PDB file of C-alpha atoms and ligand atoms in Angstrom:
ATOM      1  CA  MET A   1      58.440 120.272  31.133  1.00  0.00           C
ATOM      2  CA  GLN A   2      57.356 116.655  31.438  1.00  0.00           C
ATOM      3  CA  HIS A   3      60.830 115.139  31.248  1.00  0.00           C
ATOM      4  CA  GLY A   4      62.018 117.486  33.992  1.00  0.00           C
ATOM      5  CA  MET A   5      59.766 115.838  36.535  1.00  0.00           C
ATOM      6  CA  GLN A   6      61.459 114.193  39.475  1.00  0.00           C
ATOM      7  CA  ASN A   7      58.338 113.291  41.392  1.00  0.00           C
ATOM      8  CA  MET A   8      58.800 110.019  43.279  1.00  0.00           C
ATOM      9  CA  LEU A   9      55.033 109.840  43.776  1.00  0.00           C
ATOM     10  CA  ALA A  10      54.568 109.684  39.975  1.00  0.00           C
ATOM     11  CA  PRO A  11      56.277 106.328  39.352  1.00  0.00           C
ATOM     12  CA  ALA A  12      57.018 105.179  35.806  1.00  0.00           C
ATOM     13  CA  GLY A  13      58.291 101.671  36.563  1.00  0.00           C
ATOM     14  CA  PRO A  14      57.737  98.732  38.944  1.00  0.00           C
ATOM     15  CA  ALA A  15      60.497  99.590  41.452  1.00  0.00           C
ATOM     16  CA  ALA A  16      59.371 103.194  41.795  1.00  0.00           C
ATOM     17  CA  ALA A  17      55.758 102.018  42.083  1.00  0.00           C
ATOM     18  CA  ARG A  18      56.642  99.918  45.138  1.00  0.00           C
ATOM     19  CA  ILE A  19      58.483 102.828  46.720  1.00  0.00           C
ATOM     20  CA  ALA A  20      55.591 105.176  45.926  1.00  0.00           C
ATOM     21  CA  SER A  21      53.035 102.865  47.632  1.00  0.00           C
ATOM     22  CA  LEU A  22      55.222 102.805  50.727  1.00  0.00           C
ATOM     23  CA  GLY A  23      55.596 106.583  50.453  1.00  0.00           C
ATOM     24  CA  TRP A  24      51.827 107.105  50.329  1.00  0.00           C
ATOM     25  CA  PHE A  25      51.290 104.762  53.295  1.00  0.00           C
ATOM     26  CA  VAL A  26      53.864 106.652  55.382  1.00  0.00           C
ATOM     27  CA  LEU A  27      52.537 110.040  54.285  1.00  0.00           C
ATOM     28  CA  ILE A  28      48.930 109.186  55.150  1.00  0.00           C
ATOM     29  CA  THR A  29      49.878 107.518  58.452  1.00  0.00           C
ATOM     30  CA  PHE A  30      51.869 110.542  59.549  1.00  0.00           C
ATOM     31  CA  ALA A  31      49.095 112.904  58.442  1.00  0.00           C
ATOM     32  CA  ILE A  32      46.646 110.983  60.665  1.00  0.00           C
ATOM     33  CA  VAL A  33      49.078 110.891  63.614  1.00  0.00           C
ATOM     34  CA  THR A  34      49.798 114.614  63.214  1.00  0.00           C
ATOM     35  CA  ALA A  35      46.076 115.439  63.067  1.00  0.00           C
ATOM     36  CA  ILE A  36      45.428 113.453  66.264  1.00  0.00           C
ATOM     37  CA  MET A  37      48.322 115.185  68.024  1.00  0.00           C
ATOM     38  CA  TRP A  38      47.008 118.647  67.080  1.00  0.00           C
ATOM     39  CA  VAL A  39      43.523 117.734  68.344  1.00  0.00           C
ATOM     40  CA  LEU A  40      45.076 116.673  71.667  1.00  0.00           C
ATOM     41  CA  VAL A  41      47.181 119.853  71.854  1.00  0.00           C
ATOM     42  CA  PHE A  42      44.093 122.022  71.296  1.00  0.00           C
ATOM     43  CA  TRP A  43      42.096 119.959  73.751  1.00  0.00           C
ATOM     44  CA  VAL A  44      44.754 120.446  76.447  1.00  0.00           C
ATOM     45  CA  ALA A  45      44.957 124.181  75.681  1.00  0.00           C
ATOM     46  CA  ALA A  46      41.202 124.748  75.594  1.00  0.00           C
ATOM     47  CA  ARG A  47      39.875 122.562  78.388  1.00  0.00           C
ATOM     48  CA  ARG A  48      38.815 124.067  81.670  1.00  0.00           C
ATOM     49  CA  ARG A  49      41.698 124.477  84.069  1.00  0.00           C
ATOM     50  CA  GLY A  50      41.202 122.715  87.366  1.00  0.00           C
ATOM     51  CA  THR A  51      43.223 122.922  90.519  1.00  0.00           C
ATOM     52  CA  LEU A  52      45.733 120.381  91.764  1.00  0.00           C
ATOM     53  CA  ALA A  53      43.047 119.112  94.104  1.00  0.00           C
ATOM     54  CA  THR A  54      40.676 118.249  91.236  1.00  0.00           C
ATOM     55  CA  HIS A  55      43.317 116.430  89.152  1.00  0.00           C
ATOM     56  CA  LEU A  56      44.552 112.937  89.706  1.00  0.00           C
ATOM     57  CA  PRO A  57      48.274 112.675  90.437  1.00  0.00           C
ATOM     58  CA  TRP A  58      50.348 111.846  87.289  1.00  0.00           C
ATOM     59  CA  ASP A  59      51.122 108.346  88.526  1.00  0.00           C
ATOM     60  CA  ALA A  60      47.506 107.364  89.134  1.00  0.00           C
ATOM     61  CA  PRO A  61      46.699 104.188  87.152  1.00  0.00           C
ATOM     62  CA  GLU A  62      44.227 106.055  84.895  1.00  0.00           C
ATOM     63  CA  ASP A  63      46.916 108.591  83.903  1.00  0.00           C
ATOM     64  CA  ARG A  64      49.560 105.947  83.402  1.00  0.00           C
ATOM     65  CA  ARG A  65      47.346 104.439  80.737  1.00  0.00           C
ATOM     66  CA  TRP A  66      47.962 107.560  78.589  1.00  0.00           C
ATOM     67  CA  ILE A  67      51.695 107.022  78.842  1.00  0.00           C
ATOM     68  CA  ILE A  68      51.617 103.285  78.183  1.00  0.00           C
ATOM     69  CA  ILE A  69      49.123 103.407  75.298  1.00  0.00           C
ATOM     70  CA  GLY A  70      49.808 106.813  73.762  1.00  0.00           C
ATOM     71  CA  GLY A  71      53.502 107.109  74.498  1.00  0.00           C
ATOM     72  CA  PHE A  72      54.604 103.517  73.937  1.00  0.00           C
ATOM     73  CA  THR A  73      52.105 101.047  72.428  1.00  0.00           C
ATOM     74  CA  ILE A  74      50.824 103.178  69.540  1.00  0.00           C
ATOM     75  CA  PRO A  75      54.296 104.436  68.445  1.00  0.00           C
ATOM     76  CA  VAL A  76      55.691 100.872  68.568  1.00  0.00           C
ATOM     77  CA  ILE A  77      52.825  99.604  66.394  1.00  0.00           C
ATOM     78  CA  VAL A  78      53.066 102.492  63.889  1.00  0.00           C
ATOM     79  CA  LEU A  79      56.878 102.556  63.607  1.00  0.00           C
ATOM     80  CA  GLY A  80      57.093  98.747  63.675  1.00  0.00           C
ATOM     81  CA  THR A  81      54.607  98.466  60.809  1.00  0.00           C
ATOM     82  CA  ILE A  82      56.505 101.027  58.736  1.00  0.00           C
ATOM     83  CA  PHE A  83      59.803  99.285  59.484  1.00  0.00           C
ATOM     84  CA  ALA A  84      58.411  95.882  58.422  1.00  0.00           C
ATOM     85  CA  LEU A  85      56.874  97.312  55.237  1.00  0.00           C
ATOM     86  CA  THR A  86      60.169  99.056  54.392  1.00  0.00           C
ATOM     87  CA  LEU A  87      62.107  95.795  54.770  1.00  0.00           C
ATOM     88  CA  LYS A  88      59.518  94.011  52.614  1.00  0.00           C
ATOM     89  CA  THR A  89      59.792  96.725  49.930  1.00  0.00           C
ATOM     90  CA  MET A  90      63.590  96.578  49.964  1.00  0.00           C
ATOM     91  CA  ALA A  91      63.641  92.769  49.823  1.00  0.00           C
ATOM     92  CA  ALA A  92      61.778  92.896  46.497  1.00  0.00           C
ATOM     93  CA  PHE A  93      64.708  94.659  44.776  1.00  0.00           C
ATOM     94  CA  PRO A  94      67.501  92.516  43.369  1.00  0.00           C
ATOM     95  CA  MET A  95      70.791  93.686  44.845  1.00  0.00           C
ATOM     96  CA  GLY A  96      73.745  91.305  44.610  1.00  0.00           C
ATOM     97  CA  ASP A  97      75.334  89.295  41.821  1.00  0.00           C
ATOM     98  CA  GLY A  98      73.271  86.199  42.620  1.00  0.00           C
ATOM     99  CA  GLU A  99      69.976  87.977  41.995  1.00  0.00           C
ATOM    100  CA  MET A 100      71.029  89.976  38.971  1.00  0.00           C
ATOM    101  CA  ASN A 101      71.502  88.926  35.366  1.00  0.00           C
ATOM    102  CA  PRO A 102      74.239  86.243  35.558  1.00  0.00           C
ATOM    103  CA  THR A 103      75.820  87.387  32.295  1.00  0.00           C
ATOM    104  CA  GLY A 104      76.569  90.721  33.903  1.00  0.00           C
ATOM    105  CA  ALA A 105      75.123  94.183  33.877  1.00  0.00           C
ATOM    106  CA  ASP A 106      73.639  95.782  30.749  1.00  0.00           C
ATOM    107  CA  VAL A 107      75.061  99.192  31.479  1.00  0.00           C
ATOM    108  CA  ARG A 108      77.918 100.466  33.589  1.00  0.00           C
ATOM    109  CA  VAL A 109      77.650 103.938  35.090  1.00  0.00           C
ATOM    110  CA  ILE A 110      80.719 105.583  36.603  1.00  0.00           C
ATOM    111  CA  GLY A 111      80.320 108.695  38.715  1.00  0.00           C
ATOM    112  CA  HIS A 112      82.884 111.453  38.165  1.00  0.00           C
ATOM    113  CA  GLU A 113      83.246 114.935  39.654  1.00  0.00           C
ATOM    114  CA  TRP A 114      80.832 116.046  38.164  1.00  0.00           C
ATOM    115  CA  TRP A 115      79.362 113.975  35.383  1.00  0.00           C
ATOM    116  CA  TRP A 116      78.255 110.424  34.587  1.00  0.00           C
ATOM    117  CA  GLU A 117      80.174 108.089  32.317  1.00  0.00           C
ATOM    118  CA  VAL A 118      77.928 105.515  30.654  1.00  0.00           C
ATOM    119  CA  GLN A 119      79.092 102.257  29.065  1.00  0.00           C
ATOM    120  CA  TYR A 120      76.726  99.881  27.272  1.00  0.00           C
ATOM    121  CA  LEU A 121      77.821  96.318  27.955  1.00  0.00           C
ATOM    122  CA  ALA A 122      75.065  94.074  26.640  1.00  0.00           C
ATOM    123  CA  GLY A 123      74.522  92.979  23.066  1.00  0.00           C
ATOM    124  CA  ASP A 124      76.480  91.017  20.499  1.00  0.00           C
ATOM    125  CA  ASP A 125      79.347  93.447  20.233  1.00  0.00           C
ATOM    126  CA  ALA A 126      79.679  93.973  23.955  1.00  0.00           C
ATOM    127  CA  GLN A 127      82.448  96.406  24.657  1.00  0.00           C
ATOM    128  CA  ALA A 128      83.477  98.214  27.774  1.00  0.00           C
ATOM    129  CA  GLU A 129      84.280 101.285  25.737  1.00  0.00           C
ATOM    130  CA  MET A 130      83.209 104.684  26.920  1.00  0.00           C
ATOM    131  CA  LEU A 131      80.157 105.402  24.834  1.00  0.00           C
ATOM    132  CA  GLY A 132      78.163 108.090  26.452  1.00  0.00           C
ATOM    133  CA  ALA A 133      77.809 110.638  29.168  1.00  0.00           C
ATOM    134  CA  ASN A 134      74.960 111.962  31.242  1.00  0.00           C
ATOM    135  CA  GLU A 135      72.232 110.018  29.444  1.00  0.00           C
ATOM    136  CA  ILE A 136      71.289 106.360  29.707  1.00  0.00           C
ATOM    137  CA  HIS A 137      69.209 104.906  26.911  1.00  0.00           C
ATOM    138  CA  VAL A 138      67.072 101.900  27.838  1.00  0.00           C
ATOM    139  CA  PRO A 139      64.504  99.786  26.006  1.00  0.00           C
ATOM    140  CA  VAL A 140      61.016 100.459  27.346  1.00  0.00           C
ATOM    141  CA  GLY A 141      59.308  97.743  29.430  1.00  0.00           C
ATOM    142  CA  LYS A 142      62.497  95.724  30.025  1.00  0.00           C
ATOM    143  CA  PRO A 143      64.509  95.435  33.239  1.00  0.00           C
ATOM    144  CA  VAL A 144      67.970  96.975  32.796  1.00  0.00           C
ATOM    145  CA  ASP A 145      70.728  96.030  35.225  1.00  0.00           C
ATOM    146  CA  ILE A 146      73.115  98.876  35.896  1.00  0.00           C
ATOM    147  CA  GLU A 147      76.513  98.472  37.498  1.00  0.00           C
ATOM    148  CA  LEU A 148      77.459 101.500  39.564  1.00  0.00           C
ATOM    149  CA  ARG A 149      81.045 102.566  40.200  1.00  0.00           C
ATOM    150  CA  ALA A 150      82.760 105.764  41.277  1.00  0.00           C
ATOM    151  CA  HIS A 151      85.883 107.283  39.804  1.00  0.00           C
ATOM    152  CA  ASP A 152      86.728 109.658  42.637  1.00  0.00           C
ATOM    153  CA  VAL A 153      84.325 110.232  45.531  1.00  0.00           C
ATOM    154  CA  ILE A 154      80.952 108.851  46.604  1.00  0.00           C
ATOM    155  CA  HIS A 155      78.032 109.817  44.376  1.00  0.00           C
ATOM    156  CA  SER A 156      74.444 108.559  44.428  1.00  0.00           C
ATOM    157  CA  PHE A 157      72.329 107.440  41.493  1.00  0.00           C
ATOM    158  CA  TRP A 158      68.736 108.635  41.751  1.00  0.00           C
ATOM    159  CA  VAL A 159      65.996 108.710  39.131  1.00  0.00           C
ATOM    160  CA  PRO A 160      62.964 109.366  41.339  1.00  0.00           C
ATOM    161  CA  ARG A 161      60.378 108.171  38.792  1.00  0.00           C
ATOM    162  CA  LEU A 162      62.193 104.852  38.265  1.00  0.00           C
ATOM    163  CA  HIS A 163      63.819 103.766  41.543  1.00  0.00           C
ATOM    164  CA  GLY A 164      65.267 104.777  44.893  1.00  0.00           C
ATOM    165  CA  LYS A 165      68.850 105.881  45.510  1.00  0.00           C
ATOM    166  CA  VAL A 166      71.920 103.650  45.277  1.00  0.00           C
ATOM    167  CA  ASP A 167      75.385 104.989  46.071  1.00  0.00           C
ATOM    168  CA  LEU A 168      78.399 104.840  43.771  1.00  0.00           C
ATOM    169  CA  ILE A 169      81.381 104.142  46.020  1.00  0.00           C
ATOM    170  CA  PRO A 170      85.068 104.089  45.009  1.00  0.00           C
ATOM    171  CA  GLY A 171      86.355 100.498  45.034  1.00  0.00           C
ATOM    172  CA  VAL A 172      82.871  98.993  45.348  1.00  0.00           C
ATOM    173  CA  VAL A 173      80.583  97.682  42.601  1.00  0.00           C
ATOM    174  CA  ASN A 174      76.901  98.297  43.306  1.00  0.00           C
ATOM    175  CA  ARG A 175      73.950  97.276  41.197  1.00  0.00           C
ATOM    176  CA  ILE A 176      70.526  98.669  40.485  1.00  0.00           C
ATOM    177  CA  ARG A 177      67.771  97.339  38.227  1.00  0.00           C
ATOM    178  CA  ILE A 178      65.583  99.926  36.597  1.00  0.00           C
ATOM    179  CA  GLN A 179      62.632  99.522  34.275  1.00  0.00           C
ATOM    180  CA  ALA A 180      60.625 102.241  32.540  1.00  0.00           C
ATOM    181  CA  ASP A 181      57.122 101.243  31.479  1.00  0.00           C
ATOM    182  CA  THR A 182      56.450 104.177  29.176  1.00  0.00           C
ATOM    183  CA  PRO A 183      58.772 105.846  26.659  1.00  0.00           C
ATOM    184  CA  GLY A 184      60.115 109.186  27.793  1.00  0.00           C
ATOM    185  CA  MET A 185      62.923 111.112  29.419  1.00  0.00           C
ATOM    186  CA  TYR A 186      63.351 110.608  33.151  1.00  0.00           C
ATOM    187  CA  ARG A 187      65.482 113.108  34.986  1.00  0.00           C
ATOM    188  CA  GLY A 188      68.059 111.865  37.459  1.00  0.00           C
ATOM    189  CA  GLU A 189      70.339 113.651  39.889  1.00  0.00           C
ATOM    190  CA  CYS A 190      73.310 112.877  42.064  1.00  0.00           C
ATOM    191  CA  ALA A 191      71.846 112.413  45.541  1.00  0.00           C
ATOM    192  CA  GLU A 192      75.009 112.394  47.657  1.00  0.00           C
ATOM    193  CA  TYR A 193      77.013 115.563  48.256  1.00  0.00           C
ATOM    194  CA  CYS A 194      80.194 115.155  46.225  1.00  0.00           C
ATOM    195  CA  GLY A 195      81.759 118.604  46.036  1.00  0.00           C
ATOM    196  CA  PRO A 196      80.979 122.130  44.846  1.00  0.00           C
ATOM    197  CA  GLN A 197      79.196 121.024  41.643  1.00  0.00           C
ATOM    198  CA  HIS A 198      77.136 118.231  43.246  1.00  0.00           C
ATOM    199  CA  ALA A 199      73.920 119.967  42.195  1.00  0.00           C
ATOM    200  CA  HIS A 200      75.104 120.044  38.573  1.00  0.00           C
ATOM    201  CA  MET A 201      75.315 116.300  37.957  1.00  0.00           C
ATOM    202  CA  ILE A 202      72.122 115.830  36.010  1.00  0.00           C
ATOM    203  CA  PHE A 203      71.405 112.865  33.793  1.00  0.00           C
ATOM    204  CA  TYR A 204      68.488 111.514  31.821  1.00  0.00           C
ATOM    205  CA  VAL A 205      67.238 107.979  31.456  1.00  0.00           C
ATOM    206  CA  ILE A 206      65.785 107.884  27.943  1.00  0.00           C
ATOM    207  CA  ALA A 207      63.342 104.997  27.485  1.00  0.00           C
ATOM    208  CA  GLN A 208      62.723 104.058  23.860  1.00  0.00           C
ATOM    209  CA  GLN A 209      60.783 101.381  21.975  1.00  0.00           C
ATOM    210  CA  PRO A 210      63.112  98.382  21.450  1.00  0.00           C
ATOM    211  CA  ALA A 211      63.592  99.013  17.700  1.00  0.00           C
ATOM    212  CA  GLU A 212      64.333 102.688  18.269  1.00  0.00           C
ATOM    213  CA  TYR A 213      66.688 101.779  21.116  1.00  0.00           C
ATOM    214  CA  GLY A 214      68.520  99.252  18.938  1.00  0.00           C
ATOM    215  CA  ALA A 215      68.967 101.830  16.184  1.00  0.00           C
ATOM    216  CA  TRP A 216      70.217 104.401  18.706  1.00  0.00           C
ATOM    217  CA  LEU A 217      72.731 101.939  20.179  1.00  0.00           C
ATOM    218  CA  ALA A 218      74.054 100.972  16.739  1.00  0.00           C
ATOM    219  CA  GLN A 219      74.521 104.652  15.889  1.00  0.00           C
ATOM    220  CA  ALA A 220      76.136 105.417  19.260  1.00  0.00           C
ATOM    221  CA  ARG A 221      78.696 102.650  18.736  1.00  0.00           C
ATOM    222  CA  ARG A 222      79.779 104.057  15.386  1.00  0.00           C
ATOM    223  CA  PRO A 223      82.885 106.235  15.245  1.00  0.00           C
ATOM    224  CA  ALA A 224      82.462 109.909  14.436  1.00  0.00           C
ATOM    225  CA  MET A 225      81.689 110.905  10.842  1.00  0.00           C
ATOM    226  CA  PRO A 226      84.408 113.017   9.208  1.00  0.00           C
ATOM    227  CA  PRO A 227      83.462 116.718   8.995  1.00  0.00           C
ATOM    228  CA  SER A 228      81.196 117.427   6.061  1.00  0.00           C
ATOM    229  CA  ASP A 229      82.291 121.000   5.300  1.00  0.00           C
ATOM    230  CA  ALA A 230      85.428 123.108   5.417  1.00  0.00           C
ATOM    231  CA  PHE A 231      84.314 125.100   8.476  1.00  0.00           C
ATOM    232  CA  ALA A 232      83.725 121.971  10.577  1.00  0.00           C
ATOM    233  CA  GLU A 233      86.972 120.573   9.222  1.00  0.00           C
ATOM    234  CA  ARG A 234      88.772 123.633  10.532  1.00  0.00           C
ATOM    235  CA  GLY A 235      86.971 122.990  13.844  1.00  0.00           C
ATOM    236  CA  GLU A 236      88.329 119.448  13.963  1.00  0.00           C
ATOM    237  CA  GLN A 237      91.834 120.828  13.417  1.00  0.00           C
ATOM    238  CA  VAL A 238      91.337 123.324  16.263  1.00  0.00           C
ATOM    239  CA  PHE A 239      90.195 120.464  18.520  1.00  0.00           C
ATOM    240  CA  MET A 240      93.235 118.335  17.684  1.00  0.00           C
ATOM    241  CA  GLU A 241      95.736 121.225  18.028  1.00  0.00           C
ATOM    242  CA  ASN A 242      94.517 122.452  21.417  1.00  0.00           C
ATOM    243  CA  GLN A 243      94.032 121.107  24.953  1.00  0.00           C
ATOM    244  CA  CYS A 244      90.706 119.460  24.000  1.00  0.00           C
ATOM    245  CA  VAL A 245      92.479 116.382  22.681  1.00  0.00           C
ATOM    246  CA  LEU A 246      94.238 115.741  25.989  1.00  0.00           C
ATOM    247  CA  CYS A 247      91.025 115.102  27.925  1.00  0.00           C
ATOM    248  CA  HIS A 248      88.364 113.969  25.445  1.00  0.00           C
ATOM    249  CA  THR A 249      87.894 111.031  23.114  1.00  0.00           C
ATOM    250  CA  ILE A 250      86.289 111.307  19.701  1.00  0.00           C
ATOM    251  CA  ARG A 251      86.238 107.774  18.350  1.00  0.00           C
ATOM    252  CA  GLY A 252      87.566 107.549  14.793  1.00  0.00           C
ATOM    253  CA  THR A 253      90.014 110.431  15.333  1.00  0.00           C
ATOM    254  CA  ASP A 254      93.319 110.899  17.126  1.00  0.00           C
ATOM    255  CA  ALA A 255      91.570 112.178  20.251  1.00  0.00           C
ATOM    256  CA  HIS A 256      91.846 109.512  22.975  1.00  0.00           C
ATOM    257  CA  GLY A 257      91.767 111.528  26.213  1.00  0.00           C
ATOM    258  CA  ASN A 258      89.859 109.974  29.085  1.00  0.00           C
ATOM    259  CA  VAL A 259      89.511 112.755  31.637  1.00  0.00           C
ATOM    260  CA  GLY A 260      86.249 114.242  30.375  1.00  0.00           C
ATOM    261  CA  PRO A 261      83.220 112.822  28.559  1.00  0.00           C
ATOM    262  CA  ASP A 262      83.514 111.008  25.220  1.00  0.00           C
ATOM    263  CA  LEU A 263      82.448 113.517  22.559  1.00  0.00           C
ATOM    264  CA  THR A 264      81.983 111.136  19.621  1.00  0.00           C
ATOM    265  CA  HIS A 265      78.269 111.985  19.363  1.00  0.00           C
ATOM    266  CA  VAL A 266      78.121 115.093  21.532  1.00  0.00           C
ATOM    267  CA  GLY A 267      75.979 116.886  18.924  1.00  0.00           C
ATOM    268  CA  SER A 268      73.034 114.592  19.669  1.00  0.00           C
ATOM    269  CA  ARG A 269      72.956 115.155  23.445  1.00  0.00           C
ATOM    270  CA  PRO A 270      70.219 117.293  24.991  1.00  0.00           C
ATOM    271  CA  GLY A 271      72.564 119.226  27.266  1.00  0.00           C
ATOM    272  CA  ILE A 272      76.222 119.825  28.076  1.00  0.00           C
ATOM    273  CA  ALA A 273      78.134 120.228  31.349  1.00  0.00           C
ATOM    274  CA  ALA A 274      76.130 117.263  32.750  1.00  0.00           C
ATOM    275  CA  ASN A 275      72.892 118.804  31.467  1.00  0.00           C
ATOM    276  CA  THR A 276      73.515 122.026  33.369  1.00  0.00           C
ATOM    277  CA  ILE A 277      73.156 124.105  30.186  1.00  0.00           C
ATOM    278  CA  PRO A 278      71.438 123.372  26.860  1.00  0.00           C
ATOM    279  CA  ASN A 279      73.412 121.981  23.951  1.00  0.00           C
ATOM    280  CA  ASP A 280      73.184 124.927  21.547  1.00  0.00           C
ATOM    281  CA  ILE A 281      75.699 127.131  19.734  1.00  0.00           C
ATOM    282  CA  GLY A 282      75.800 129.898  22.324  1.00  0.00           C
ATOM    283  CA  SER A 283      76.087 127.610  25.343  1.00  0.00           C
ATOM    284  CA  LEU A 284      78.761 125.457  23.712  1.00  0.00           C
ATOM    285  CA  GLU A 285      80.908 128.468  22.916  1.00  0.00           C
ATOM    286  CA  ALA A 286      80.386 129.850  26.411  1.00  0.00           C
ATOM    287  CA  TRP A 287      81.275 126.463  27.901  1.00  0.00           C
ATOM    288  CA  ILE A 288      84.490 126.186  25.884  1.00  0.00           C
ATOM    289  CA  THR A 289      85.673 129.704  26.689  1.00  0.00           C
ATOM    290  CA  HIS A 290      84.222 130.198  30.200  1.00  0.00           C
ATOM    291  CA  ALA A 291      83.599 126.780  31.736  1.00  0.00           C
ATOM    292  CA  GLN A 292      84.921 127.963  35.097  1.00  0.00           C
ATOM    293  CA  SER A 293      82.292 130.668  35.457  1.00  0.00           C
ATOM    294  CA  LEU A 294      79.488 128.261  34.452  1.00  0.00           C
ATOM    295  CA  LYS A 295      80.682 125.345  36.596  1.00  0.00           C
ATOM    296  CA  PRO A 296      83.455 126.447  38.982  1.00  0.00           C
ATOM    297  CA  TYR A 297      85.997 123.758  39.995  1.00  0.00           C
ATOM    298  CA  ALA A 298      84.977 121.422  37.150  1.00  0.00           C
ATOM    299  CA  GLN A 299      87.980 119.924  35.363  1.00  0.00           C
ATOM    300  CA  MET A 300      87.096 121.736  32.132  1.00  0.00           C
ATOM    301  CA  PRO A 301      89.394 124.796  31.919  1.00  0.00           C
ATOM    302  CA  ASN A 302      88.586 128.136  30.306  1.00  0.00           C
ATOM    303  CA  ILE A 303      90.031 127.964  26.779  1.00  0.00           C
ATOM    304  CA  THR A 304      90.941 131.591  26.209  1.00  0.00           C
ATOM    305  CA  THR A 305      93.546 131.201  23.467  1.00  0.00           C
ATOM    306  CA  LEU A 306      91.197 130.667  20.517  1.00  0.00           C
ATOM    307  CA  ASN A 307      90.332 133.516  18.171  1.00  0.00           C
ATOM    308  CA  GLY A 308      86.645 134.059  17.385  1.00  0.00           C
ATOM    309  CA  GLN A 309      86.763 132.309  14.036  1.00  0.00           C
ATOM    310  CA  ASP A 310      88.438 129.206  15.491  1.00  0.00           C
ATOM    311  CA  ALA A 311      86.050 129.090  18.457  1.00  0.00           C
ATOM    312  CA  ARG A 312      83.059 129.182  16.098  1.00  0.00           C
ATOM    313  CA  ALA A 313      84.612 126.509  13.855  1.00  0.00           C
ATOM    314  CA  LEU A 314      85.192 124.300  16.918  1.00  0.00           C
ATOM    315  CA  VAL A 315      81.566 124.708  17.955  1.00  0.00           C
ATOM    316  CA  ALA A 316      80.398 123.892  14.413  1.00  0.00           C
ATOM    317  CA  TYR A 317      82.527 120.739  14.472  1.00  0.00           C
ATOM    318  CA  LEU A 318      81.201 119.590  17.870  1.00  0.00           C
ATOM    319  CA  ARG A 319      77.615 120.255  16.757  1.00  0.00           C
ATOM    320  CA  SER A 320      78.195 118.133  13.654  1.00  0.00           C
ATOM    321  CA  LEU A 321      79.094 115.099  15.797  1.00  0.00           C
ATOM    322  CA  LYS A 322      75.646 113.526  15.816  1.00  0.00           C
TER     323      LYS A 322
HETATM  324 CU1  CUA B 401      77.986 113.423  42.524  1.00  0.00          CU
HETATM  325 CU2  CUA B 401      76.761 114.560  44.232  1.00  0.00          CU
END
């Protein structure tokens, strides 16, 4: 699965390319150092044993050379070079407000236990309205400034093929600039332990051609379409009459909850439960009725009060929200 790749040595943008070059340099340097060390270990093990009388004492000048060159000079040169190259790599990334787009970030990402809220800020009708969850659409070939915040605990934003890690810290606004050079889906993960479902905070950066991206954004900003058939209409009623409405927003309806992800276009997402399970009929119904066995401790409760017909209608309604 191409879009499942998280290989930092297969960069798809300029920031990741810089990190990958550094990664290769470190990897090769350490491979060489390790090889030399093993040769020395085997040499020590295999050489002819002498007696104390035939060896120089350890503090003879010739033996000290081993300690000064091998134990001090070479490590200082190797580690110093890697340190300098790391600083140089890091200095190339814009970090603070002064270096970033002065008109503000293009996208705001807020880490929650355990999902990602995504707000699109740039464009003519800029609005800090919750628009998405667990997927970040970007135009291909363009730098995108992302503002990172945390709702509850520290999370870490990591899309290995696009950039390194930057933490999301409560009360702090961090920034990261990503750029994808080829269209595609790039898998990201939370990279800072944030509770029992830390491993189930998966998101995708979806890089699209600018026209396609523009069309997607326009569609994403639209409110939900009213249900097109009676079954989905029943599903909408079920949603509004049950707990769902307390935690979720569906723009264009009476649902304005802000605990869980905005579901206005949930039918078009690749996965649910922060991409832990696929977005299909079976998984959706299982998620609604048994969220706690799929993702224990998540805020989504098991909804066990629906009859079969209502549960299926609710799923049909959610799937219709494209
Ligand atoms: Cu969020 Cu780990």
